Short mmCIF file of C-alpha atoms in Angstrom, two decimals:
data_model
loop_
_atom_site.label_atom_id
_atom_site.label_comp_id
_atom_site.label_asym_id
_atom_site.label_seq_id
_atom_site.Cartn_x
_atom_site.Cartn_y
_atom_site.Cartn_z
CA MET R 25 84.24 81.04 135.68
CA LEU R 26 85.77 78.92 138.43
CA ARG R 27 86.53 75.34 137.53
CA LYS R 28 84.29 72.65 138.96
CA ARG R 29 86.28 70.43 141.31
CA VAL R 30 85.62 66.69 141.16
CA GLY R 31 87.25 63.92 143.17
CA ILE R 32 87.27 60.19 142.43
CA VAL R 33 88.15 57.97 145.36
CA GLY R 34 89.57 54.80 143.85
CA CYS R 35 91.41 54.39 140.53
CA GLY R 36 90.38 50.87 139.62
CA ALA R 37 88.07 50.04 136.72
CA MET R 38 85.09 51.97 138.12
CA GLY R 39 87.26 55.04 138.64
CA LEU R 40 88.71 54.79 135.12
CA TYR R 41 85.34 54.60 133.39
CA THR R 42 84.15 57.49 135.56
CA LEU R 43 87.17 59.53 134.51
CA LYS R 44 86.50 58.73 130.85
CA ARG R 45 82.95 60.06 131.14
CA LEU R 46 84.04 63.19 132.98
CA LEU R 47 86.31 64.14 130.09
CA GLU R 48 83.16 64.68 128.03
CA SER R 49 82.35 67.72 130.18
CA ARG R 50 81.95 71.04 128.34
CA VAL R 51 82.75 72.71 131.66
CA ALA R 52 86.45 72.86 132.57
CA LEU R 53 87.16 70.56 135.49
CA THR R 54 89.78 70.09 138.15
CA ILE R 55 89.87 66.34 138.79
CA GLU R 56 91.57 64.91 141.87
CA LEU R 57 92.17 61.14 141.79
CA PHE R 58 92.87 59.23 145.00
CA GLU R 59 94.41 55.75 144.90
CA SER R 60 95.56 53.74 147.91
CA GLU R 61 98.03 51.66 145.85
CA ALA R 62 101.37 52.88 144.55
CA VAL R 63 100.25 52.40 140.96
CA ALA R 64 96.90 53.82 139.87
CA GLY R 65 94.76 52.40 137.10
CA THR R 66 94.36 48.65 137.61
CA GLY R 67 92.10 47.79 140.53
CA MET R 68 92.25 44.79 142.81
CA PRO R 69 90.95 42.08 140.38
CA TYR R 70 93.62 43.01 137.82
CA ARG R 71 96.54 43.98 140.05
CA ASN R 72 99.89 42.24 140.02
CA GLY R 73 100.64 40.71 143.42
CA MET R 74 96.97 40.11 144.18
CA ASN R 75 96.45 37.79 141.19
CA ALA R 76 98.58 35.26 139.35
CA ASP R 77 99.31 35.44 135.64
CA TYR R 78 97.31 32.24 134.96
CA MET R 79 94.04 33.62 136.38
CA LEU R 80 91.70 34.44 133.49
CA CYS R 81 89.14 37.21 133.15
CA ASN R 82 85.69 35.73 132.44
CA ALA R 83 84.75 38.49 129.97
CA PHE R 84 86.04 37.94 126.46
CA SER R 85 88.02 40.76 124.91
CA ARG R 86 85.28 42.33 122.81
CA GLU R 87 82.95 42.54 125.82
CA ILE R 88 85.40 44.84 127.63
CA PRO R 89 84.29 48.43 126.91
CA SER R 90 86.82 50.75 125.32
CA LEU R 91 88.40 53.57 127.28
CA THR R 92 90.45 55.35 124.61
CA ARG R 93 90.69 52.20 122.46
CA SER R 94 89.62 48.59 122.57
CA LEU R 95 91.59 45.82 124.23
CA VAL R 96 92.17 44.17 120.85
CA HIS R 97 93.52 47.42 119.38
CA TRP R 98 95.84 47.84 122.36
CA LEU R 99 97.09 44.27 122.02
CA GLU R 100 97.78 44.81 118.33
CA THR R 101 100.06 47.73 119.20
CA GLN R 102 102.15 45.80 121.73
CA PRO R 103 105.66 44.64 120.78
CA ALA R 104 105.92 40.97 119.84
CA ARG R 105 108.47 40.45 122.61
CA GLU R 106 106.04 41.66 125.30
CA LEU R 107 103.20 39.57 123.89
CA SER R 108 105.45 36.51 123.89
CA GLU R 109 105.85 36.87 127.64
CA TRP R 110 102.13 36.11 127.83
CA GLU R 111 102.53 33.25 125.33
CA ILE R 112 100.54 35.31 122.81
CA SER R 113 101.44 35.93 119.17
CA SER R 114 99.82 38.41 116.82
CA ASP R 115 97.89 35.49 115.29
CA ASP R 116 96.37 34.69 118.70
CA ILE R 117 94.76 38.11 119.18
CA SER R 118 91.02 37.69 118.91
CA ALA R 119 87.88 39.60 119.87
CA ARG R 120 86.48 36.34 121.30
CA ALA R 121 89.50 35.36 123.44
CA PHE R 122 89.75 35.29 127.24
CA TYR R 123 92.93 36.88 128.58
CA PRO R 124 94.70 36.81 131.96
CA ARG R 125 93.46 39.38 134.44
CA LEU R 126 96.99 40.74 134.89
CA LEU R 127 97.14 41.44 131.16
CA ILE R 128 93.81 43.27 131.46
CA GLY R 129 95.41 45.21 134.32
CA GLU R 130 98.27 46.31 132.07
CA PHE R 131 95.71 47.44 129.50
CA LEU R 132 93.76 49.41 132.12
CA GLN R 133 96.90 51.05 133.45
CA ALA R 134 98.01 52.08 129.96
CA GLU R 135 94.55 53.47 129.27
CA PHE R 136 94.63 55.37 132.56
CA MET R 137 97.80 57.14 131.50
CA GLN R 138 96.24 57.92 128.14
CA LEU R 139 93.10 59.32 129.79
CA CYS R 140 95.21 61.62 131.97
CA GLU R 141 96.95 62.95 128.85
CA LEU R 142 93.63 63.48 127.08
CA ALA R 143 92.30 65.33 130.13
CA GLU R 144 95.14 67.86 129.94
CA CYS R 145 94.69 68.26 126.18
CA ALA R 146 90.97 68.95 126.71
CA GLY R 147 91.74 71.77 129.14
CA HIS R 148 91.01 69.90 132.35
CA GLN R 149 93.43 69.90 135.27
CA ILE R 150 94.16 66.49 136.72
CA LYS R 151 96.07 65.40 139.82
CA VAL R 152 96.78 61.80 140.81
CA HIS R 153 97.32 61.08 144.52
CA SER R 154 98.79 57.55 144.61
CA SER R 155 99.76 55.67 147.80
CA THR R 156 97.04 57.74 149.42
CA LYS R 157 94.43 56.49 151.85
CA VAL R 158 91.26 58.56 152.11
CA ILE R 159 90.19 58.37 155.75
CA ASP R 160 87.16 60.67 155.79
CA LEU R 161 84.78 62.80 153.74
CA VAL R 162 83.49 65.84 155.62
CA VAL R 163 80.41 67.55 154.20
CA GLU R 164 80.54 71.35 154.30
CA ARG R 165 77.92 73.87 153.19
CA GLU R 166 79.46 74.36 149.73
CA SER R 167 81.98 71.53 149.41
CA VAL R 168 83.21 68.17 150.59
CA THR R 169 86.55 68.04 152.37
CA VAL R 170 88.59 64.96 151.52
CA ILE R 171 90.91 64.00 154.37
CA PHE R 172 93.68 61.61 153.39
CA ASN R 173 97.02 60.22 154.50
CA THR R 174 99.91 60.52 152.07
CA GLU R 175 102.59 57.92 151.42
CA VAL R 176 104.83 59.47 154.08
CA GLY R 177 102.03 59.41 156.66
CA LYS R 178 101.21 63.09 156.51
CA GLU R 179 97.53 64.02 156.80
CA ARG R 180 96.22 66.40 154.17
CA GLU R 181 92.85 67.70 153.02
CA ILE R 182 91.30 69.06 149.82
CA SER R 183 87.89 70.68 149.34
CA LEU R 184 85.90 69.64 146.25
CA ASP R 185 82.46 70.25 144.77
CA THR R 186 81.64 66.64 143.87
CA ILE R 187 82.95 63.27 144.99
CA VAL R 188 82.54 59.86 143.36
CA ILE R 189 83.35 56.97 145.69
CA ALA R 190 84.67 54.18 143.44
CA THR R 191 86.53 52.07 145.97
CA GLY R 192 85.82 48.70 144.37
CA HIS R 193 85.92 45.43 146.28
CA LEU R 194 86.13 45.24 150.05
CA TRP R 195 87.17 41.88 151.45
CA PRO R 196 87.16 40.88 155.13
CA LYS R 197 90.66 40.28 156.46
CA LYS R 198 89.42 37.39 158.58
CA PRO R 199 86.42 35.81 156.84
CA SER R 200 84.20 33.44 158.76
CA ILE R 201 81.02 31.41 158.54
CA ASP R 202 79.04 30.13 161.50
CA GLN R 203 81.69 29.28 164.10
CA ALA R 204 84.49 28.66 161.59
CA GLN R 205 87.42 30.89 160.66
CA LEU R 206 88.19 30.86 156.95
CA LEU R 207 91.22 31.93 154.94
CA SER R 208 91.15 34.83 152.50
CA PRO R 209 92.35 33.95 148.97
CA TRP R 210 93.88 37.43 148.56
CA PRO R 211 96.63 37.89 147.71
CA TYR R 212 96.91 34.66 145.73
CA THR R 213 100.16 33.77 147.52
CA GLN R 214 98.05 32.87 150.56
CA ILE R 215 96.84 29.97 148.43
CA THR R 216 100.09 28.96 146.79
CA GLN R 217 102.10 29.06 150.02
CA HIS R 218 99.66 26.80 151.86
CA GLU R 219 100.85 23.29 152.61
CA PRO R 220 99.15 20.50 150.65
CA GLY R 221 96.55 18.69 152.68
CA ARG R 222 92.78 18.53 153.07
CA ILE R 223 91.80 21.92 151.68
CA GLY R 224 88.21 23.11 151.51
CA ILE R 225 86.92 25.90 149.30
CA LEU R 226 83.66 27.57 150.25
CA GLY R 227 82.01 28.35 146.92
CA SER R 228 82.22 27.06 143.35
CA SER R 229 82.19 30.12 141.05
CA LEU R 230 85.08 32.04 139.49
CA SER R 231 86.86 32.76 142.79
CA ALA R 232 86.72 29.08 143.72
CA VAL R 233 88.01 28.07 140.31
CA ASP R 234 90.93 30.49 140.73
CA ILE R 235 91.78 28.88 144.07
CA VAL R 236 91.67 25.37 142.58
CA ILE R 237 93.95 26.39 139.71
CA ALA R 238 96.34 28.24 142.04
CA LEU R 239 96.65 25.08 144.14
CA GLY R 240 97.23 23.10 140.95
CA HIS R 241 100.09 25.38 139.91
CA ALA R 242 101.58 25.41 143.41
CA HIS R 243 101.59 21.65 143.86
CA GLY R 244 101.90 20.28 140.36
CA GLU R 245 101.91 21.16 136.67
CA PHE R 246 99.25 21.62 134.01
CA ILE R 247 100.23 20.15 130.66
CA GLU R 248 98.13 21.80 127.97
CA GLN R 249 97.95 20.70 124.34
CA GLY R 250 95.09 22.27 122.43
CA GLU R 251 91.84 21.43 124.18
CA HIS R 252 93.46 18.65 126.21
CA VAL R 253 94.69 19.47 129.71
CA LEU R 254 96.46 17.10 132.09
CA TRP R 255 97.50 17.80 135.67
CA VAL R 256 100.56 16.08 137.09
CA ALA R 257 101.15 16.20 140.85
CA GLY R 258 104.45 17.41 142.23
CA GLU R 259 106.64 15.32 144.49
CA GLN R 260 105.27 16.95 147.66
CA ALA R 261 101.60 16.85 146.64
CA CYS R 262 100.70 13.33 147.69
CA ASP R 263 98.54 14.64 150.56
CA LEU R 264 96.65 17.22 148.46
CA ARG R 265 92.88 16.77 148.54
CA VAL R 266 90.73 19.72 147.47
CA THR R 267 86.97 19.95 148.00
CA MET R 268 84.71 22.70 146.75
CA VAL R 269 81.73 23.12 149.06
CA SER R 270 78.72 24.91 147.58
CA ARG R 271 75.02 24.90 148.37
CA ASN R 272 74.01 22.91 145.27
CA GLY R 273 77.28 21.07 144.69
CA ILE R 274 77.59 22.36 141.12
CA MET R 275 79.75 24.81 139.16
CA PRO R 276 78.68 27.51 136.70
CA GLU R 277 78.61 26.40 133.10
CA ALA R 278 81.34 27.20 130.60
CA ASP R 279 81.13 30.07 128.14
CA PHE R 280 79.13 29.39 124.98
CA PHE R 281 78.79 30.97 121.56
CA TYR R 282 76.42 33.91 121.17
CA PRO R 283 76.31 36.87 118.82
CA PHE R 284 78.17 40.03 119.77
CA PRO R 285 77.07 42.74 119.38
CA TYR R 286 74.03 41.18 120.97
CA GLU R 287 70.93 40.31 118.99
CA PRO R 288 67.85 41.78 120.68
CA LEU R 289 65.33 39.66 122.53
CA THR R 290 61.77 39.85 121.24
CA ARG R 291 59.47 39.29 124.24
CA ILE R 292 61.33 40.50 127.33
CA THR R 293 62.42 43.86 125.93
CA GLN R 294 63.05 47.23 127.53
CA GLU R 295 59.82 48.54 126.05
CA ALA R 296 57.79 45.58 127.33
CA VAL R 297 59.28 45.85 130.83
CA CYS R 298 58.67 49.61 130.95
CA ASN R 299 55.05 48.96 129.97
CA GLU R 300 54.73 46.62 132.95
CA LEU R 301 56.19 49.30 135.21
CA GLU R 302 53.27 51.56 134.30
CA TYR R 303 50.90 49.07 135.93
CA GLY R 304 52.62 49.53 139.30
CA SER R 305 54.60 47.32 141.65
CA ASN R 306 51.76 44.98 142.60
CA GLY R 307 52.48 41.74 140.75
CA LEU R 308 55.36 43.35 138.85
CA LEU R 309 57.83 40.50 139.40
CA TRP R 310 55.39 37.90 138.11
CA ARG R 311 54.53 39.96 135.02
CA VAL R 312 58.19 40.38 134.04
CA PHE R 313 58.84 36.70 134.80
CA LYS R 314 55.99 35.87 132.40
CA LEU R 315 57.80 37.85 129.70
CA LEU R 316 60.88 35.71 130.37
CA LEU R 317 58.83 32.52 130.01
CA ASP R 318 57.41 33.79 126.72
CA GLU R 319 60.94 34.51 125.47
CA LEU R 320 62.14 31.03 126.44
CA ASP R 321 59.17 29.42 124.71
CA ALA R 322 59.85 31.39 121.53
CA ALA R 323 63.61 30.73 121.51
CA ASP R 324 63.59 27.07 122.57
CA PRO R 325 60.05 25.59 122.62
CA GLY R 326 61.10 22.38 124.36
CA TYR R 327 63.24 23.85 127.12
CA LEU R 328 60.64 24.62 129.78
CA LYS R 329 58.79 21.40 129.02
CA GLN R 330 62.04 19.52 129.64
CA LEU R 331 62.47 21.26 133.01
CA GLY R 332 58.96 20.32 134.14
CA PRO R 333 55.86 22.27 135.22
CA ASP R 334 57.56 23.83 138.26
CA ALA R 335 59.75 25.85 135.91
CA ARG R 336 56.73 27.99 135.01
CA THR R 337 56.53 29.29 138.58
CA ILE R 338 58.89 31.77 140.18
CA GLU R 339 59.26 29.56 143.25
CA GLY R 340 60.08 26.47 141.21
CA PHE R 341 62.20 27.94 138.43
CA SER R 342 65.56 27.81 140.23
CA SER R 343 65.15 24.20 141.39
CA ALA R 344 64.08 23.09 137.92
CA TYR R 345 66.97 24.97 136.29
CA PHE R 346 69.65 23.37 138.47
CA ARG R 347 68.07 19.92 138.75
CA GLY R 348 69.78 18.35 135.74
CA ARG R 349 73.30 19.31 136.82
CA LYS R 350 72.67 18.15 140.38
CA GLU R 351 71.37 14.78 139.18
CA ARG R 352 74.29 14.23 136.79
CA GLY R 353 76.76 15.09 139.53
CA GLY R 354 78.73 18.28 139.93
CA LEU R 355 81.95 17.67 138.01
CA ASP R 356 80.51 15.07 135.66
CA ALA R 357 77.97 17.71 134.65
CA VAL R 358 80.85 20.16 134.12
CA ARG R 359 82.58 17.71 131.76
CA GLN R 360 79.42 17.15 129.74
CA ASN R 361 78.75 20.89 129.55
CA LEU R 362 82.29 21.62 128.34
CA GLN R 363 81.79 19.19 125.46
CA GLU R 364 78.50 20.90 124.55
CA VAL R 365 79.84 24.44 124.59
CA ARG R 366 82.97 23.54 122.63
CA ALA R 367 80.64 22.21 119.93
CA SER R 368 78.65 25.45 120.21
CA MET R 369 81.81 27.46 119.59
CA ARG R 370 83.01 25.31 116.68
CA CYS R 371 79.65 25.48 114.91
CA LYS R 372 78.93 29.07 116.02
CA GLU R 373 75.50 27.97 117.23
CA THR R 374 73.88 29.79 120.11
CA ILE R 375 72.44 27.74 122.97
CA ALA R 376 69.09 29.49 122.89
CA HIS R 377 67.87 29.16 126.48
CA ARG R 378 71.24 30.23 127.91
CA TYR R 379 71.28 33.30 125.68
CA VAL R 380 67.78 34.28 126.83
CA LEU R 381 68.74 33.95 130.49
CA LEU R 382 72.05 35.75 129.97
CA ARG R 383 70.33 38.72 128.35
CA GLY R 384 67.07 38.51 130.28
CA HIS R 385 68.64 39.48 133.60
CA GLU R 386 69.45 42.91 132.15
CA HIS R 387 65.75 43.66 131.79
CA PHE R 388 64.98 42.47 135.30
CA GLU R 389 67.43 45.13 136.49
CA LEU R 390 64.98 47.75 135.20
CA VAL R 391 62.43 46.74 137.83
CA LEU R 392 64.53 45.84 140.87
CA ALA R 393 64.23 49.31 142.40
CA TRP R 394 60.44 49.13 142.10
CA LEU R 395 59.83 45.73 143.70
CA ASP R 396 58.12 45.67 147.07
CA ALA R 397 59.89 43.94 149.96
CA ALA R 398 58.20 40.56 149.42
CA ASP R 399 58.94 40.47 145.69
CA TRP R 400 62.53 41.59 146.26
CA GLN R 401 63.09 38.67 148.64
CA CYS R 402 61.37 36.34 146.19
CA PHE R 403 63.65 37.54 143.40
CA LYS R 404 66.77 37.07 145.52
CA GLN R 405 65.77 33.57 146.61
CA HIS R 406 64.38 32.11 143.40
CA LEU R 407 65.61 34.02 140.35
CA LEU R 408 68.90 35.66 141.33
CA PRO R 409 70.72 32.29 141.68
CA VAL R 410 69.80 31.43 138.08
CA PHE R 411 70.89 34.76 136.64
CA ALA R 412 74.08 34.74 138.71
CA ASP R 413 74.89 31.29 137.34
CA CYS R 414 74.45 32.47 133.75
CA TYR R 415 76.38 35.66 134.40
CA ALA R 416 79.33 33.72 135.86
CA ALA R 417 80.06 31.58 132.78
CA LEU R 418 83.65 30.33 132.85
CA PRO R 419 86.47 30.36 130.26
CA HIS R 420 86.99 26.93 128.70
CA LEU R 421 90.63 26.74 129.75
CA SER R 422 89.73 27.37 133.39
CA VAL R 423 87.11 24.61 133.27
CA ALA R 424 89.54 22.21 131.59
CA ARG R 425 92.13 22.83 134.31
CA VAL R 426 89.54 22.09 137.01
CA LEU R 427 88.54 18.88 135.25
CA ALA R 428 92.21 17.87 134.95
CA MET R 429 92.60 18.05 138.72
CA HIS R 430 89.38 16.08 139.15
CA GLN R 431 90.66 13.46 136.71
CA ALA R 432 93.88 13.27 138.73
CA GLY R 433 91.83 12.36 141.79
CA VAL R 434 92.59 15.40 143.96
CA LEU R 435 89.42 17.49 143.44
CA THR R 436 85.80 16.90 144.36
CA ILE R 437 82.73 19.07 144.86
CA VAL R 438 80.03 18.50 147.47
CA ALA R 439 76.66 20.08 148.19
CA SER R 440 76.32 21.72 151.58
CA GLY R 441 72.54 22.03 151.33
CA GLU R 442 70.52 24.32 153.56
CA ASP R 443 71.28 22.84 156.98
CA SER R 444 75.06 22.41 157.06
CA SER R 445 77.17 23.95 159.81
CA PHE R 446 80.79 25.07 159.97
CA THR R 447 82.98 24.99 163.07
CA SER R 448 86.65 25.60 163.81
CA VAL R 449 87.89 22.84 166.12
CA PRO R 450 90.60 23.45 168.76
CA SER R 451 93.31 21.81 166.66
CA GLY R 452 92.71 24.40 163.92
CA GLU R 453 90.78 22.34 161.38
CA VAL R 454 87.38 23.28 159.99
CA LEU R 455 84.59 20.79 160.60
CA VAL R 456 81.64 20.83 158.19
CA GLU R 457 78.56 18.90 159.24
CA PHE R 458 76.15 18.08 156.43
CA SER R 459 72.76 16.45 156.84
CA ASP R 460 74.23 13.02 156.05
CA GLN R 461 77.99 13.24 156.72
CA LYS R 462 80.85 15.16 158.30
CA MET R 463 84.02 16.42 156.65
CA GLU R 464 87.12 17.88 158.25
CA PHE R 465 89.57 20.19 156.48
CA ASP R 466 93.02 21.37 157.46
CA ALA R 467 92.00 24.79 156.09
CA MET R 468 89.12 26.31 154.17
CA PHE R 469 89.36 29.24 151.76
CA ASP R 470 86.52 31.72 151.36
CA ALA R 471 85.39 31.93 147.72
CA ARG R 472 81.91 33.36 148.21
CA GLY R 473 82.72 36.56 146.34
CA GLN R 474 81.89 40.14 147.21
CA SER R 475 79.02 40.59 149.66
CA SER R 476 76.70 43.58 149.61
CA ALA R 477 76.64 46.35 152.21
CA SER R 478 74.58 49.40 153.10
CA PRO R 479 75.79 53.01 152.70
CA GLN R 480 76.08 53.14 156.49
CA GLU R 481 78.98 50.69 156.23
CA LEU R 482 81.15 53.02 154.14
CA LEU R 483 84.51 53.62 155.83
CA PHE R 484 84.17 57.40 156.12
CA PRO R 485 82.86 58.22 159.62
CA SER R 486 81.89 61.87 159.13
CA LEU R 487 80.04 61.02 155.93
CA THR R 488 78.04 58.16 157.43
CA GLN R 489 77.00 60.40 160.32
CA ASN R 490 75.48 62.79 157.77
CA LEU R 491 73.55 60.26 155.69
CA LEU R 492 69.82 60.86 155.65
CA ASP R 493 69.14 57.11 155.53
CA GLY R 494 72.22 54.94 155.71
CA GLU R 495 70.37 51.62 155.77
CA SER R 496 68.29 51.87 152.59
CA PRO R 497 69.92 50.55 149.41
CA LEU R 498 71.36 52.94 146.84
CA LEU R 499 69.29 53.63 143.75
CA LYS R 500 70.32 55.13 140.43
CA PRO R 501 71.96 57.62 139.88
CA PHE R 502 73.69 56.60 143.15
CA ARG R 503 73.75 60.06 144.74
CA LEU R 504 73.86 59.89 148.53
CA ASP R 505 71.06 61.67 150.37
CA LEU R 506 72.59 63.87 153.06
CA SER R 507 70.98 65.16 156.25
CA VAL R 508 72.83 68.49 156.08
CA GLU R 509 72.22 71.37 153.70
CA THR R 510 74.99 71.50 151.11
CA SER R 511 75.54 72.30 147.45
CA ALA R 512 78.12 69.52 147.24
CA ARG R 513 77.27 66.16 145.74
CA ILE R 514 78.55 62.73 146.74
CA TYR R 515 77.95 59.67 144.57
CA CYS R 516 78.67 56.13 145.65
CA LEU R 517 79.82 53.49 143.16
CA ALA R 518 81.60 51.41 145.81
CA LEU R 519 80.92 47.83 144.82
CA PRO R 520 79.43 46.45 148.07
CA GLN R 521 76.93 49.32 148.24
CA VAL R 522 75.94 49.04 144.58
CA LEU R 523 75.41 45.28 144.89
CA GLU R 524 72.78 45.75 147.58
CA ARG R 525 70.13 46.49 144.92
CA TYR R 526 71.98 45.91 141.64
CA PRO R 527 73.46 42.42 142.02
CA PHE R 528 74.89 42.17 138.47
CA SER R 529 77.38 45.01 138.76
CA GLN R 530 80.82 43.42 139.04
CA GLY R 531 82.10 43.23 135.47
CA LEU R 532 83.90 45.81 133.35
CA PRO R 533 80.79 46.39 131.15
CA ASN R 534 78.88 47.21 134.35
CA CYS R 535 81.56 49.68 135.43
CA SER R 536 81.12 51.47 132.14
CA ASP R 537 77.32 51.56 132.36
CA LEU R 538 77.12 52.65 136.00
CA SER R 539 79.72 55.39 135.61
CA LYS R 540 77.80 56.75 132.63
CA GLN R 541 74.68 57.19 134.74
CA VAL R 542 76.56 58.92 137.55
CA VAL R 543 78.55 61.26 135.32
CA SER R 544 75.46 62.18 133.30
CA ASP R 545 73.88 63.40 136.54
CA ILE R 546 77.06 65.23 137.56
CA LEU R 547 77.48 67.03 134.25
CA GLU R 548 73.82 67.94 134.04
CA GLY R 549 74.17 69.63 137.44
CA PHE R 550 77.30 71.47 136.34
CA GLU R 551 75.68 72.77 133.17
CA ILE R 552 72.59 73.97 135.04
CA SER R 553 74.70 75.78 137.63
CA SER R 554 76.76 77.49 134.90
CA ILE R 555 73.73 79.03 133.20
#
């Protein structure tokens, strides 16, 4: 029997977890891996040169799914000398610790090499094409032709039975908003090489925090002793003034204690949500939201009462949820929250309402594909901001560094509101006009994170010409519908396209879950065709 030929375009985290699942195939495979970078196996968020060694991953170690072994197990096997370079000793290794993204990248790269060895041992053939840019995917009657440029600029092509597009993040080279040109924060040296001055940051989540901390390292020094962090300005930093600009003028909360493995919820469960699906899409969003309210009432009876009556409506839930932080003031609220979650960690006590919201979003994902257009927009406007806030919880050290710069008088956060406007003025500055004031920045960095995109926006021209419907969002199992007759299969796990309908898909646990669904569909097709 001829081997099935599978290609993975992109060897970051999504590509690695896809490769892991493919190795479970009972059918012998030829696997072609295409990576644009010289070194395969890390991905942009974990790659040296794109990120600094002080930028932390916001998933703690035990949350990162194993490839051939867990992160903790890998760390325990590393020489003490190498760990010391990360200021880590064997006593520091913990399943609940947050580690630098570059260290996670080293783990992923080591696991990639191990997966390639396991593939050969399992009888699969594997070929890694590094420093290779895939420029097109051409659909044929019985295959897909991958056209790519090699490191030396030579164009080559390979025909395969199945393709998984796992190209990860896609950032604009020249980001903008309204009439203003922004600066990209990638690679991080674009931040650290910028002159101190009036620097704006559009956003306030993890990317914005990374920018703040990068500016702190570039123009001063963090002095860290236990939980206490102080920032001292450098000699040339007297003009540094940093402002985070976000719609609500608040930051995500810091990470808190919760059980892992997770304890199940009791009201908003997979079974309960699936039961609601049987009643159809009419009123589906409200019915699942009611399950969430029931869960919150059971876990923390006073929480919704404290938020006020609007919190029991979909339209009012987001405003009620954020109201307390907005009233306390952005960074003052951050300081108070950090004190609360540190106590949560010390006492190992779960903050009940946060745990419900953190876990509850997973069950909303079960219904997103079934919402009608009106409910989908309602979800995006009123519930998604809450779930995104919970999902983006920050490592304590990152929060403490931000607060240290605020305490030093160089960092503020302001709310842009709904009606602000952004303009680049002739002298090069960015002017932001709020409803009640104007602010001018020497430069503004874009920290809004990855935006979603349709399949039609994939960067493979022949493929997009052959999409049956390039504008509709991808649905599980993420197989592209093609307008031409072919036995080949193309799956898309490119992050912008996945985010269009599955907005909680950026973390390593999500890479593992999504790749499992795709590979299950691939292998099922292979086994049927081999009968």
